[in-house]
Amino acid sequence: MSKFVYLFKEGNASMRNLLGGKGANLAEMTGLGLPVPRGFTVTTEACIQYYNDGQTISKEIEDQIYEALAKTEEIVGKRFGDPSNPFLVSVRSGARASMPGMMDTILNLGLSDTVVEGLAKLTSNERFAYDSYRRFIQMFSDVVMEVEKTKFDAILDAVKEENGAKLDTDLTADNLKEVVKRYKVLYKEEKGFDFPQDPRIQLMEAVKAVFRSWDNPRAIVYRRLNDIPGDWGTAVNIQEMVYGNMGDDSGTGVAFTRNPSTGEKKLYGEFLMNAQGEDVVAGIRTPNHIDKMNEINPAAYQQFVQIADTLEKHYKDMQDLEFTIEKGKLFILQTRNGKRTANAALNVAVDLVAEGMATKEEAILKVDPKQLDSLLHPSFDGEALKKASPIAKGLPASPGAATGKVFFKAEDAVKARNSGEKKVVLVRLETSAEDIEGMDAAEGILTGRGGMTSHAAVVARGMGTCCVAGCNEIKINEDEKYFIDRNGKKYVEGDWISLDGSTGNVYSGQIPTVDAEMTGNFATFMGWADEIRTLKVRANADSPRDARQALAFGAEGIGLCRTEHMFFEADRILAFRKMIVSETVEQRKKALEGILPMQRNDFEGLFTEMKGHPVTIRLLDPPLHEFLPQDEADINALAKELKISSDELKTIIKSLHELNPMMGHRGCRLAVSYPEIAEMQTRAIIEAAINVNKKGMTVVPEIMIPLVCEIKEVKFVKDIIVRTADAIIAEAGVKLDYMVGTMIEIPRAALLADEIATEAEFFSFGTNDLTQMTYGLSRDDAGRILDDYYRVKIFESDPTAKIDQAGVGKLMKIAVEGGKATRPNIKLGICGEHGGDPTSVEFCHEIGLNYVSCSPFRVPIARLAAAQAVIKSK
Ligand code: ADP
Ligand code: MG
Ligand code: MG
């Protein structure tokens, strides 16, 4: 018999996979002797079992739940469903990884028409009893029975209005009884049967609902965005209720042991008196600053401060705590490592080392590499910002700068983004879990309500997205899609605004931004990462500007320079097009002669900028027709330049059309058909290196042949390169080292890497193409296909977003082995987009690559991921 249920006192923090994060920490805190309401955890394995059993709870699991319930009743000294001394519980989900707001909690479970009366009598507090009951009916109906929460809110608002109550706390016991009455009528109307009165049925239905919620659409989207596997399941915690809504000597709150925006070592949080559960974060009343608790209940405050400190030292990390005060007595309901902004994460990591609470290695593991992204992007230009005057001010909920067009619905933001709108700002009254995709699509988020711990604030900080929350100076009309600023000006969908998530200011229009800098704790922390990592990090850069950015972010070379990108500029595209449409070798050579000086100049710029760091240059790669003019005006212009008719040119363009260009006439195949292109590019590279070296540098260019699949083809192209290069070097009478290598991006090349290494002096995995060709799935068409695959759960997330270790990774390993067998010192790298993805970087470290190369903005991410790979593999 497997054990599916653990009392809190039976578990501990190391049992996270089984008990979920919340359950494991409740158990750990229980073990530490902290004031945690008693309870038990139904394991994640029980959740998996529930799905395996066709979404039913087996007799075995049910029995174990009732057994644990009986034991808990015994300890607490109250009984489920007993009106004279009722036991009430909360039913709380908790997966291995925290999924904020993804799965809902039910409070006060166990109440019924008779029990509520008993509770009123027992506590001599009728108002409290009915306040608890109305909350329970709403939560149970919403979470378990899928009756919309807003329908209950409407009733509550109506009763408030009828009785002139402004806040929930203004409602009397009689008012709340009326609320309960109407809630039950609503429930019966919606469901066709009465609200369940048997607490055991309530309990089992609630447990099932938590299990079910693991697979609700918003949980699935959240998992996709956060790389959480669908087969982890969620645990369920069943816990004795403690009551923050018993009057003015009771309350509930949340607090971080350090400031989650800045990392400052100072308790940071909010609380509300006479409130329960999510009241603080739901923004229904304005919460108090945690410091104020010291005035209201100094004893509980001191105790809380001490517990916060104990927990921080125990977990060696900043904690995020939930607490409740029942009639002056403090209870701790949750602790976890607090989510924080990237800036706070770095400051906390560096501080923890200084405080002797963590080693450098431990500190390195505390920062999620992906989070750094938010520090690497531009912030507002200081001068421009001084001139701008805010149109409103809200709370600085998540730092950063955003400028974009406003949208008022999550789905509109997503739609705009998908149709190519790069800068979107989502404006909402408040956000909820349904808005996640829209929030992800947005550069910035602006809400009209809610505090620093509101949904929008917490989620935005987690995503590293700029957010201004609780901006009640603006009037938002979501339905009619506009908002009015504090001066009365109206903004409609598509209008530009700018948000400063560090000050809370909102501006009209676009404000220019400036690039990020790596200084202070950021620099210190990255220095530690560099001491630890063994994998080198290069950047993909095509221009001196990219190269400068890459160096500033710590790149140690260029792993990929795409020569074709140099030709898209307006003054060059014509020369390049002439080359493409040439019909004879002579014509092409002539056109190439026009291109040579430009290309040589580009390389000189790049080499100069890189100051002797290695630079890998890839020969022309894309299908030529990508460069051809599409619209009439461009075609006419080119025809005129070529002195041919537009119709003739159109015929040429048509002849270059390919049915499947991804697998078409591109890469080294171009060099096979048109050796003069490879000759010109080699000349440009070698001459540039010679020129730059004359000025005292020692550039060793790495010339890379793309899209190879066959050793004879490698040899053919390499011969062109070597012949050309050696002739130029001899003629110049200088000494110049250069290398010739290949991309590995066709599965056949990976399989035959041992042969290819007889010619190639280095390999660079082009994992974009390698992934597409291994899956036989084109990225350009994958979207629609993947939607269906997600729906039927063949895939949970885009399988091409990271290196697919099972398939693509296997090919990479074969290629590494083959390459090393032939050429033990072969240089190995990766230059696909995956080079900046943390788990892919870890994989590259494991299989023994020498470097990863990624976009300049991802270089720090890769540096950190490479350091983490070393620590994790120890
Ligand atoms: P989430 O994971 O969304 O934070 P929780 O399970 O932590 O959900 O609970 C939601 C709210 O209810 C929190 O404020 C929590 O402190 C409160 N809560 C949960 N269980 C209890 C309980 N047994 N007694 C009092 N409050 C509780
Ligand atoms: Mg919680
Ligand atoms: Mg490629």
Short mmCIF file of N, CA and C in Angstrom, two decimals, residues 148-230:
data_model
loop_
_atom_site.label_atom_id
_atom_site.label_comp_id
_atom_site.label_asym_id
_atom_site.label_seq_id
_atom_site.Cartn_x
_atom_site.Cartn_y
_atom_site.Cartn_z
N GLU A 148 -19.63 31.39 -11.51
CA GLU A 148 -18.71 32.52 -11.57
C GLU A 148 -18.73 33.39 -10.33
N LYS A 149 -17.52 33.72 -9.90
CA LYS A 149 -17.30 34.56 -8.73
C LYS A 149 -18.03 35.89 -8.85
N THR A 150 -18.03 36.47 -10.05
CA THR A 150 -18.60 37.81 -10.24
C THR A 150 -20.09 37.83 -9.91
N LYS A 151 -20.77 36.71 -10.11
CA LYS A 151 -22.20 36.69 -9.79
C LYS A 151 -22.42 36.87 -8.30
N PHE A 152 -21.49 36.30 -7.51
CA PHE A 152 -21.57 36.47 -6.06
C PHE A 152 -21.18 37.89 -5.68
N ASP A 153 -20.15 38.40 -6.36
CA ASP A 153 -19.73 39.78 -6.08
C ASP A 153 -20.89 40.75 -6.28
N ALA A 154 -21.67 40.49 -7.32
CA ALA A 154 -22.80 41.38 -7.62
C ALA A 154 -23.79 41.39 -6.45
N ILE A 155 -24.04 40.21 -5.87
CA ILE A 155 -24.95 40.14 -4.73
C ILE A 155 -24.38 40.90 -3.54
N LEU A 156 -23.09 40.67 -3.29
CA LEU A 156 -22.44 41.34 -2.16
C LEU A 156 -22.53 42.86 -2.33
N ASP A 157 -22.23 43.32 -3.54
CA ASP A 157 -22.30 44.77 -3.81
C ASP A 157 -23.71 45.30 -3.60
N ALA A 158 -24.69 44.51 -4.04
CA ALA A 158 -26.08 44.95 -3.90
C ALA A 158 -26.45 45.10 -2.43
N VAL A 159 -26.09 44.10 -1.62
CA VAL A 159 -26.43 44.17 -0.19
C VAL A 159 -25.69 45.34 0.47
N LYS A 160 -24.45 45.56 0.04
CA LYS A 160 -23.71 46.70 0.58
C LYS A 160 -24.44 48.00 0.27
N GLU A 161 -24.85 48.12 -0.97
CA GLU A 161 -25.51 49.35 -1.38
C GLU A 161 -26.83 49.55 -0.66
N GLU A 162 -27.62 48.46 -0.58
CA GLU A 162 -28.92 48.55 0.09
C GLU A 162 -28.77 49.03 1.52
N ASN A 163 -27.62 48.69 2.14
CA ASN A 163 -27.45 49.01 3.55
C ASN A 163 -26.45 50.14 3.79
N GLY A 164 -26.10 50.81 2.72
CA GLY A 164 -25.19 51.94 2.85
C GLY A 164 -23.83 51.56 3.43
N ALA A 165 -23.40 50.33 3.16
CA ALA A 165 -22.09 49.89 3.65
C ALA A 165 -21.05 50.17 2.57
N LYS A 166 -19.95 50.86 2.95
CA LYS A 166 -18.93 51.14 1.96
C LYS A 166 -17.96 49.97 1.81
N LEU A 167 -17.55 49.42 2.94
CA LEU A 167 -16.60 48.32 2.94
C LEU A 167 -17.27 47.02 3.41
N ASP A 168 -16.62 45.92 3.10
CA ASP A 168 -17.14 44.63 3.57
C ASP A 168 -17.32 44.63 5.08
N THR A 169 -16.37 45.30 5.74
CA THR A 169 -16.38 45.28 7.21
C THR A 169 -17.54 46.10 7.78
N ASP A 170 -18.17 46.91 6.95
CA ASP A 170 -19.33 47.68 7.44
C ASP A 170 -20.59 46.83 7.50
N LEU A 171 -20.55 45.66 6.89
CA LEU A 171 -21.75 44.81 6.88
C LEU A 171 -21.99 44.20 8.26
N THR A 172 -23.25 44.18 8.68
CA THR A 172 -23.61 43.61 9.98
C THR A 172 -23.88 42.12 9.83
N ALA A 173 -24.07 41.46 10.97
CA ALA A 173 -24.40 40.04 10.94
C ALA A 173 -25.65 39.80 10.12
N ASP A 174 -26.65 40.64 10.32
CA ASP A 174 -27.90 40.46 9.58
C ASP A 174 -27.68 40.66 8.08
N ASN A 175 -26.88 41.66 7.75
CA ASN A 175 -26.57 41.87 6.33
C ASN A 175 -25.93 40.62 5.74
N LEU A 176 -25.00 40.04 6.50
CA LEU A 176 -24.27 38.88 5.99
C LEU A 176 -25.19 37.66 5.89
N LYS A 177 -26.12 37.56 6.82
CA LYS A 177 -27.12 36.47 6.71
C LYS A 177 -27.90 36.61 5.41
N GLU A 178 -28.22 37.85 5.07
CA GLU A 178 -28.96 38.12 3.84
C GLU A 178 -28.09 37.72 2.63
N VAL A 179 -26.81 38.05 2.72
CA VAL A 179 -25.89 37.68 1.64
C VAL A 179 -25.90 36.16 1.46
N VAL A 180 -25.77 35.45 2.58
CA VAL A 180 -25.73 33.99 2.52
C VAL A 180 -27.01 33.44 1.90
N LYS A 181 -28.13 34.03 2.31
CA LYS A 181 -29.42 33.57 1.78
C LYS A 181 -29.44 33.71 0.26
N ARG A 182 -29.07 34.89 -0.18
CA ARG A 182 -29.11 35.12 -1.63
C ARG A 182 -28.07 34.25 -2.37
N TYR A 183 -26.93 34.03 -1.75
CA TYR A 183 -25.90 33.17 -2.35
C TYR A 183 -26.48 31.77 -2.60
N LYS A 184 -27.21 31.30 -1.59
CA LYS A 184 -27.73 29.93 -1.72
C LYS A 184 -28.80 29.84 -2.80
N VAL A 185 -29.59 30.91 -2.92
CA VAL A 185 -30.59 30.93 -3.99
C VAL A 185 -29.88 30.92 -5.34
N LEU A 186 -28.87 31.77 -5.45
CA LEU A 186 -28.10 31.82 -6.70
C LEU A 186 -27.53 30.43 -7.02
N TYR A 187 -26.95 29.80 -6.00
CA TYR A 187 -26.34 28.48 -6.20
C TYR A 187 -27.36 27.50 -6.75
N LYS A 188 -28.54 27.50 -6.15
CA LYS A 188 -29.56 26.54 -6.58
C LYS A 188 -30.01 26.85 -8.01
N GLU A 189 -30.14 28.14 -8.32
CA GLU A 189 -30.52 28.52 -9.69
C GLU A 189 -29.50 28.02 -10.70
N GLU A 190 -28.24 28.19 -10.33
CA GLU A 190 -27.16 27.84 -11.26
C GLU A 190 -26.98 26.34 -11.39
N LYS A 191 -27.08 25.63 -10.26
CA LYS A 191 -26.74 24.21 -10.29
C LYS A 191 -27.95 23.28 -10.34
N GLY A 192 -29.10 23.78 -9.90
CA GLY A 192 -30.30 22.93 -9.90
C GLY A 192 -30.44 22.09 -8.64
N PHE A 193 -29.50 22.23 -7.71
CA PHE A 193 -29.64 21.54 -6.43
C PHE A 193 -29.07 22.41 -5.33
N ASP A 194 -29.36 22.03 -4.08
CA ASP A 194 -28.96 22.87 -2.96
C ASP A 194 -27.47 22.82 -2.70
N PHE A 195 -26.98 23.84 -2.02
CA PHE A 195 -25.58 23.87 -1.63
C PHE A 195 -25.29 22.69 -0.70
N PRO A 196 -24.25 21.91 -0.96
CA PRO A 196 -24.01 20.68 -0.19
C PRO A 196 -23.80 20.98 1.30
N GLN A 197 -24.45 20.24 2.14
CA GLN A 197 -24.41 20.49 3.58
C GLN A 197 -23.52 19.50 4.32
N ASP A 198 -23.18 18.39 3.67
CA ASP A 198 -22.35 17.36 4.32
C ASP A 198 -20.87 17.71 4.16
N PRO A 199 -20.15 17.99 5.26
CA PRO A 199 -18.76 18.42 5.15
C PRO A 199 -17.86 17.40 4.47
N ARG A 200 -18.19 16.12 4.58
CA ARG A 200 -17.34 15.11 3.94
C ARG A 200 -17.45 15.20 2.42
N ILE A 201 -18.66 15.45 1.96
CA ILE A 201 -18.85 15.64 0.52
C ILE A 201 -18.13 16.91 0.07
N GLN A 202 -18.28 17.97 0.87
CA GLN A 202 -17.58 19.22 0.56
C GLN A 202 -16.08 18.95 0.41
N LEU A 203 -15.54 18.18 1.34
CA LEU A 203 -14.10 17.94 1.36
C LEU A 203 -13.63 17.17 0.13
N MET A 204 -14.32 16.05 -0.16
CA MET A 204 -13.87 15.24 -1.28
C MET A 204 -14.04 16.00 -2.60
N GLU A 205 -15.12 16.78 -2.71
CA GLU A 205 -15.32 17.57 -3.93
C GLU A 205 -14.22 18.62 -4.07
N ALA A 206 -13.83 19.18 -2.92
CA ALA A 206 -12.79 20.21 -2.96
C ALA A 206 -11.44 19.60 -3.38
N VAL A 207 -11.13 18.43 -2.84
CA VAL A 207 -9.86 17.78 -3.20
C VAL A 207 -9.84 17.48 -4.71
N LYS A 208 -10.96 16.97 -5.18
CA LYS A 208 -11.05 16.68 -6.62
C LYS A 208 -10.86 17.95 -7.44
N ALA A 209 -11.46 19.04 -6.96
CA ALA A 209 -11.37 20.30 -7.70
C ALA A 209 -9.92 20.77 -7.79
N VAL A 210 -9.16 20.59 -6.71
CA VAL A 210 -7.76 20.99 -6.75
C VAL A 210 -7.03 20.12 -7.78
N PHE A 211 -7.25 18.83 -7.74
CA PHE A 211 -6.62 17.94 -8.72
C PHE A 211 -7.00 18.37 -10.15
N ARG A 212 -8.30 18.64 -10.33
CA ARG A 212 -8.77 19.07 -11.65
C ARG A 212 -8.09 20.35 -12.10
N SER A 213 -7.89 21.25 -11.14
CA SER A 213 -7.36 22.57 -11.50
C SER A 213 -5.94 22.47 -12.05
N TRP A 214 -5.26 21.37 -11.74
CA TRP A 214 -3.92 21.14 -12.30
C TRP A 214 -3.96 21.19 -13.83
N ASP A 215 -5.11 20.84 -14.37
CA ASP A 215 -5.21 20.77 -15.83
C ASP A 215 -6.14 21.83 -16.40
N ASN A 216 -6.41 22.89 -15.64
CA ASN A 216 -7.25 23.92 -16.26
C ASN A 216 -6.41 24.73 -17.25
N PRO A 217 -7.09 25.38 -18.21
CA PRO A 217 -6.36 26.03 -19.31
C PRO A 217 -5.31 27.03 -18.83
N ARG A 218 -5.61 27.80 -17.77
CA ARG A 218 -4.62 28.80 -17.37
C ARG A 218 -3.42 28.16 -16.70
N ALA A 219 -3.64 27.02 -16.04
CA ALA A 219 -2.50 26.31 -15.45
C ALA A 219 -1.61 25.75 -16.57
N ILE A 220 -2.25 25.27 -17.62
CA ILE A 220 -1.48 24.71 -18.74
C ILE A 220 -0.65 25.80 -19.41
N VAL A 221 -1.24 26.97 -19.60
CA VAL A 221 -0.50 28.09 -20.20
C VAL A 221 0.65 28.49 -19.28
N TYR A 222 0.36 28.57 -17.97
CA TYR A 222 1.41 28.96 -17.02
C TYR A 222 2.57 27.96 -17.09
N ARG A 223 2.24 26.70 -17.14
CA ARG A 223 3.31 25.68 -17.21
C ARG A 223 4.12 25.83 -18.48
N ARG A 224 3.41 26.12 -19.58
CA ARG A 224 4.12 26.26 -20.86
C ARG A 224 5.10 27.42 -20.79
N LEU A 225 4.66 28.51 -20.17
CA LEU A 225 5.53 29.70 -20.08
C LEU A 225 6.68 29.49 -19.10
N ASN A 226 6.53 28.54 -18.17
CA ASN A 226 7.51 28.40 -17.10
C ASN A 226 8.19 27.04 -17.06
N ASP A 227 8.05 26.29 -18.14
CA ASP A 227 8.74 24.99 -18.23
C ASP A 227 8.43 24.05 -17.10
N ILE A 228 7.18 23.95 -16.73
CA ILE A 228 6.82 23.00 -15.67
C ILE A 228 6.13 21.81 -16.33
N PRO A 229 6.67 20.61 -16.13
CA PRO A 229 6.08 19.44 -16.78
C PRO A 229 4.67 19.13 -16.27
N GLY A 230 3.84 18.66 -17.17
CA GLY A 230 2.46 18.34 -16.82
C GLY A 230 2.32 17.12 -15.93
#
